[in-house]
mmCIF file of C-alpha atoms and ligand atoms in Angstrom:
data_model
loop_
_atom_site.group_PDB
_atom_site.id
_atom_site.type_symbol
_atom_site.label_atom_id
_atom_site.label_comp_id
_atom_site.label_asym_id
_atom_site.label_seq_id
_atom_site.Cartn_x
_atom_site.Cartn_y
_atom_site.Cartn_z
ATOM 1 C CA MET J 1 95.784 108.406 64.433
ATOM 2 C CA PHE J 2 97.386 106.013 66.907
ATOM 3 C CA ASN J 3 97.993 102.595 65.352
ATOM 4 C CA LEU J 4 99.018 99.575 67.304
ATOM 5 C CA ILE J 5 99.893 95.998 66.371
ATOM 6 C CA LEU J 6 99.156 93.360 68.966
ATOM 7 C CA PHE J 7 101.516 90.590 68.087
ATOM 8 C CA GLY J 8 102.010 87.073 69.392
ATOM 9 C CA PRO J 9 101.499 83.377 68.640
ATOM 10 C CA PRO J 10 98.019 81.839 68.417
ATOM 11 C CA GLY J 11 96.639 81.503 71.955
ATOM 12 C CA SER J 12 98.812 84.306 73.375
ATOM 13 C CA GLY J 13 95.729 86.320 74.383
ATOM 14 C CA LYS J 14 95.579 88.773 71.467
ATOM 15 C CA GLY J 15 91.776 88.565 71.196
ATOM 16 C CA THR J 16 91.142 89.068 74.917
ATOM 17 C CA GLN J 17 93.620 91.920 75.291
ATOM 18 C CA SER J 18 92.397 93.553 72.056
ATOM 19 C CA GLU J 19 88.954 93.897 73.620
ATOM 20 C CA ASN J 20 90.424 95.604 76.689
ATOM 21 C CA ILE J 21 92.549 97.983 74.608
ATOM 22 C CA ILE J 22 89.865 99.043 72.114
ATOM 23 C CA ALA J 23 87.417 99.653 74.975
ATOM 24 C CA ALA J 24 89.918 101.898 76.781
ATOM 25 C CA TYR J 25 91.383 103.814 73.825
ATOM 26 C CA GLY J 26 88.523 103.837 71.297
ATOM 27 C CA LEU J 27 90.600 102.202 68.568
ATOM 28 C CA GLN J 28 89.047 100.322 65.665
ATOM 29 C CA HIS J 29 89.704 96.578 66.018
ATOM 30 C CA LEU J 30 90.943 94.890 62.861
ATOM 31 C CA SER J 31 91.340 91.114 63.182
ATOM 32 C CA THR J 32 92.101 89.405 59.870
ATOM 33 C CA GLY J 33 91.155 86.042 61.446
ATOM 34 C CA ASN J 34 87.700 87.443 62.291
ATOM 35 C CA LEU J 35 87.304 88.965 58.802
ATOM 36 C CA LEU J 36 88.219 85.599 57.259
ATOM 37 C CA ARG J 37 85.799 83.719 59.534
ATOM 38 C CA THR J 38 83.012 86.112 58.445
ATOM 39 C CA GLU J 39 83.827 85.268 54.812
ATOM 40 C CA ILE J 40 83.571 81.566 55.705
ATOM 41 C CA THR J 41 80.214 82.049 57.454
ATOM 42 C CA ASN J 42 78.924 83.914 54.396
ATOM 43 C CA GLN J 43 80.274 81.102 52.168
ATOM 44 C CA THR J 44 81.974 83.527 49.779
ATOM 45 C CA THR J 45 84.520 82.236 47.224
ATOM 46 C CA LEU J 46 87.266 83.887 49.282
ATOM 47 C CA GLY J 47 85.926 82.218 52.438
ATOM 48 C CA LEU J 48 85.822 78.736 50.933
ATOM 49 C CA GLU J 49 89.394 79.015 49.656
ATOM 50 C CA ALA J 50 90.628 80.499 52.969
ATOM 51 C CA LYS J 51 88.958 77.743 55.032
ATOM 52 C CA ARG J 52 90.968 75.058 53.243
ATOM 53 C CA LEU J 53 94.236 76.761 54.299
ATOM 54 C CA MET J 54 93.050 77.778 57.768
ATOM 55 C CA ASP J 55 91.985 74.191 58.543
ATOM 56 C CA GLN J 56 95.572 73.104 57.865
ATOM 57 C CA GLY J 57 97.040 75.851 60.041
ATOM 58 C CA GLN J 58 98.547 77.574 56.987
ATOM 59 C CA LEU J 59 98.527 81.260 56.130
ATOM 60 C CA VAL J 60 96.095 82.705 53.594
ATOM 61 C CA PRO J 61 97.934 84.382 50.633
ATOM 62 C CA ASP J 62 99.290 87.877 51.305
ATOM 63 C CA GLN J 63 97.311 89.541 48.494
ATOM 64 C CA VAL J 64 94.019 88.237 49.923
ATOM 65 C CA VAL J 65 94.552 89.592 53.438
ATOM 66 C CA ILE J 66 96.166 92.834 52.243
ATOM 67 C CA GLY J 67 93.100 93.488 50.049
ATOM 68 C CA MET J 68 90.766 92.862 53.003
ATOM 69 C CA VAL J 69 92.770 95.201 55.266
ATOM 70 C CA GLY J 70 92.843 97.965 52.637
ATOM 71 C CA ASN J 71 89.053 97.746 52.261
ATOM 72 C CA PHE J 72 88.600 97.799 56.045
ATOM 73 C CA ILE J 73 90.782 100.899 56.524
ATOM 74 C CA ASP J 74 88.958 102.709 53.694
ATOM 75 C CA ALA J 75 85.610 101.770 55.251
ATOM 76 C CA HIS J 76 86.541 103.501 58.554
ATOM 77 C CA PRO J 77 87.689 107.039 57.631
ATOM 78 C CA GLU J 78 86.541 108.348 61.040
ATOM 79 C CA ALA J 79 88.786 105.949 63.042
ATOM 80 C CA LYS J 80 90.991 107.438 65.783
ATOM 81 C CA GLY J 81 93.387 104.615 65.057
ATOM 82 C CA PHE J 82 93.487 100.874 64.478
ATOM 83 C CA LEU J 83 94.440 97.913 66.589
ATOM 84 C CA PHE J 84 95.799 95.271 64.212
ATOM 85 C CA ASP J 85 95.293 91.773 65.608
ATOM 86 C CA GLY J 86 96.702 88.807 63.664
ATOM 87 C CA PHE J 87 98.001 91.126 60.930
ATOM 88 C CA PRO J 88 100.651 91.634 59.593
ATOM 89 C CA ARG J 89 101.998 88.079 59.673
ATOM 90 C CA THR J 90 104.645 88.280 56.921
ATOM 91 C CA THR J 91 107.213 90.874 55.847
ATOM 92 C CA ALA J 92 105.203 91.508 52.637
ATOM 93 C CA GLN J 93 102.164 92.340 54.803
ATOM 94 C CA CYS J 94 104.297 94.752 56.908
ATOM 95 C CA VAL J 95 105.455 96.609 53.804
ATOM 96 C CA ALA J 96 101.893 96.749 52.435
ATOM 97 C CA LEU J 97 100.516 98.004 55.771
ATOM 98 C CA ASP J 98 103.111 100.781 55.951
ATOM 99 C CA ALA J 99 102.053 101.877 52.445
ATOM 100 C CA LEU J 100 98.322 101.761 53.302
ATOM 101 C CA LEU J 101 98.870 103.890 56.434
ATOM 102 C CA LYS J 102 101.146 106.307 54.617
ATOM 103 C CA GLU J 103 98.245 107.015 52.213
ATOM 104 C CA LYS J 104 96.376 108.222 55.334
ATOM 105 C CA ALA J 105 99.431 110.236 56.492
ATOM 106 C CA SER J 106 99.815 107.785 59.358
ATOM 107 C CA GLU J 107 102.061 104.957 60.616
ATOM 108 C CA ILE J 108 102.392 102.139 63.151
ATOM 109 C CA ASN J 109 103.152 103.690 66.550
ATOM 110 C CA ILE J 110 103.885 100.552 68.586
ATOM 111 C CA VAL J 111 104.115 96.776 68.205
ATOM 112 C CA LEU J 112 103.244 94.983 71.423
ATOM 113 C CA ALA J 113 104.558 91.401 71.340
ATOM 114 C CA LEU J 114 102.979 88.948 73.780
ATOM 115 C CA GLU J 115 105.281 86.132 74.860
ATOM 116 C CA VAL J 116 103.917 82.760 76.003
ATOM 117 C CA SER J 117 105.586 79.320 76.188
ATOM 118 C CA GLU J 118 104.547 76.675 73.593
ATOM 119 C CA GLU J 119 103.140 74.248 76.204
ATOM 120 C CA GLU J 120 100.947 76.994 77.690
ATOM 121 C CA LEU J 121 99.745 77.936 74.163
ATOM 122 C CA VAL J 122 98.719 74.358 73.303
ATOM 123 C CA LYS J 123 96.901 74.023 76.636
ATOM 124 C CA ARG J 124 95.007 77.297 76.117
ATOM 125 C CA LEU J 125 94.062 76.530 72.492
ATOM 126 C CA LEU J 126 92.769 73.036 73.259
ATOM 127 C CA GLY J 127 90.699 74.606 76.063
ATOM 128 C CA ARG J 128 89.319 77.223 73.667
ATOM 129 C CA GLY J 129 88.564 74.541 71.025
ATOM 130 C CA ALA J 130 86.393 72.658 73.513
ATOM 131 C CA THR J 131 83.971 75.599 73.690
ATOM 132 C CA SER J 132 84.547 77.963 70.717
ATOM 133 C CA GLY J 133 83.659 75.642 67.852
ATOM 134 C CA ARG J 134 86.779 76.814 65.968
ATOM 135 C CA SER J 135 87.825 73.836 63.847
ATOM 136 C CA ASP J 136 91.490 74.889 63.921
ATOM 137 C CA ASP J 137 91.549 74.769 67.751
ATOM 138 C CA ILE J 138 90.431 71.147 68.193
ATOM 139 C CA ASN J 139 93.393 69.159 66.903
ATOM 140 C CA GLU J 140 96.789 69.339 68.639
ATOM 141 C CA ASP J 141 98.684 68.676 65.360
ATOM 142 C CA ILE J 142 96.977 71.675 63.692
ATOM 143 C CA ILE J 143 97.682 73.827 66.751
ATOM 144 C CA ARG J 144 101.392 72.897 66.649
ATOM 145 C CA ALA J 145 101.417 73.588 62.866
ATOM 146 C CA ARG J 146 100.025 77.091 63.517
ATOM 147 C CA ILE J 147 102.664 77.738 66.195
ATOM 148 C CA LYS J 148 105.365 76.494 63.788
ATOM 149 C CA GLU J 149 103.947 78.716 61.001
ATOM 150 C CA TYR J 150 104.120 81.620 63.454
ATOM 151 C CA HIS J 151 107.781 80.958 64.231
ATOM 152 C CA ASP J 152 108.726 80.250 60.587
ATOM 153 C CA LYS J 153 107.126 83.321 59.030
ATOM 154 C CA THR J 154 105.712 85.674 61.580
ATOM 155 C CA THR J 155 108.762 86.336 63.696
ATOM 156 C CA ALA J 156 109.997 88.227 60.597
ATOM 157 C CA VAL J 157 107.328 90.802 61.505
ATOM 158 C CA ALA J 158 109.001 91.520 64.851
ATOM 159 C CA THR J 159 112.359 91.772 63.071
ATOM 160 C CA TYR J 160 110.862 94.205 60.521
ATOM 161 C CA TYR J 161 109.492 96.605 63.160
ATOM 162 C CA ALA J 162 112.526 96.206 65.441
ATOM 163 C CA GLN J 163 114.591 98.100 62.834
ATOM 164 C CA PHE J 164 112.363 101.135 63.578
ATOM 165 C CA ASN J 165 112.546 100.524 67.378
ATOM 166 C CA LYS J 166 108.793 99.942 67.537
ATOM 167 C CA VAL J 167 108.688 96.533 69.243
ATOM 168 C CA VAL J 168 107.986 96.097 72.956
ATOM 169 C CA HIS J 169 107.947 92.562 74.425
ATOM 170 C CA VAL J 170 105.383 91.886 77.138
ATOM 171 C CA LYS J 171 105.051 88.674 79.165
ATOM 172 C CA GLY J 172 101.725 87.086 78.158
ATOM 173 C CA GLU J 173 101.438 84.761 81.163
ATOM 174 C CA GLY J 174 99.738 85.760 84.407
ATOM 175 C CA THR J 175 96.266 87.151 85.008
ATOM 176 C CA ILE J 176 94.368 88.943 82.225
ATOM 177 C CA GLU J 177 94.388 92.074 84.423
ATOM 178 C CA SER J 178 98.127 92.055 85.122
ATOM 179 C CA ILE J 179 98.990 91.494 81.435
ATOM 180 C CA TYR J 180 96.615 94.318 80.455
ATOM 181 C CA ALA J 181 98.257 96.628 83.018
ATOM 182 C CA ASP J 182 101.665 95.950 81.417
ATOM 183 C CA LEU J 183 100.280 96.638 77.915
ATOM 184 C CA LYS J 184 98.519 99.821 79.070
ATOM 185 C CA LYS J 185 101.720 101.179 80.605
ATOM 186 C CA GLU J 186 103.541 100.816 77.266
ATOM 187 C CA ILE J 187 100.671 102.417 75.289
ATOM 188 C CA ASP J 188 100.362 105.345 77.716
ATOM 189 C CA GLU J 189 104.060 106.123 77.284
ATOM 190 C CA ARG J 190 103.542 106.625 73.543
ATOM 191 C CA ILE J 191 100.007 107.786 72.886
HETATM 192 P P1 AMP G 201 93.717 84.032 63.892
HETATM 193 O O1 AMP G 201 92.269 84.174 64.258
HETATM 194 O O2 AMP G 201 94.428 85.350 63.842
HETATM 195 O O3 AMP G 201 94.439 83.015 64.752
HETATM 196 O O4 AMP G 201 93.762 83.459 62.394
HETATM 197 C C1 AMP G 201 93.218 82.195 62.070
HETATM 198 C C2 AMP G 201 93.764 81.740 60.723
HETATM 199 O O5 AMP G 201 93.378 82.691 59.714
HETATM 200 C C3 AMP G 201 95.278 81.647 60.617
HETATM 201 O O6 AMP G 201 95.777 80.404 61.090
HETATM 202 C C4 AMP G 201 95.494 81.832 59.119
HETATM 203 O O7 AMP G 201 95.187 80.640 58.412
HETATM 204 C C5 AMP G 201 94.428 82.864 58.746
HETATM 205 N N1 AMP G 201 94.938 84.268 58.885
HETATM 206 C C6 AMP G 201 94.536 85.214 59.779
HETATM 207 N N2 AMP G 201 95.215 86.373 59.624
HETATM 208 C C7 AMP G 201 96.094 86.146 58.610
HETATM 209 C C8 AMP G 201 97.113 86.931 57.982
HETATM 210 N N3 AMP G 201 97.384 88.196 58.388
HETATM 211 N N4 AMP G 201 97.818 86.369 56.960
HETATM 212 C C9 AMP G 201 97.574 85.117 56.539
HETATM 213 N N5 AMP G 201 96.657 84.302 57.094
HETATM 214 C C10 AMP G 201 95.910 84.799 58.124
#
């Protein structure tokens, strides 16, 4: 298996670039944000509790997302590899993911970190909120809270994988095509 984490703040282009990467490499896309939004649409107990936190730009508890990811990996035994998008977001999630992959005799091969300035992120997210219907993309205060949450907790994820020399930083500003070309180059060197 080839497992990749696409890492970066909200609005850094993870969703868009994930689509390009899974199409090219046949990886299974695992977005915890999408899984949580499906729970909300289905009005499950988990979804209702998650929505309260997501609407405030806060993270959903580790055990909840780790459980969802474990179920997703088990449900795709035929996968050539996974592209993790929006997960892991905390050190506890990194440790749990390593353990889940080890059970499958596998590991994370590369962490691609997209880098975008805060002003560009806010601009992109407000633009997305105008058309996507995502309630957490409409309000600038919530957007800034999510970016702060990213810096407070999630940068620990880059630190965690840096100790294994797995992190590659890629500039996330420019055209979608040029950013994808930079990501592809890094993947091709390791796959
Ligand atoms: P995203 O679509 O990745 O931007 O995620 C939207 C929201 O879902 C986040 O702001 C969090 O509230 C929640 N969420 C998604 N993934 C995770 C995760 N790995 N850990 C905790 N909360 C998450």
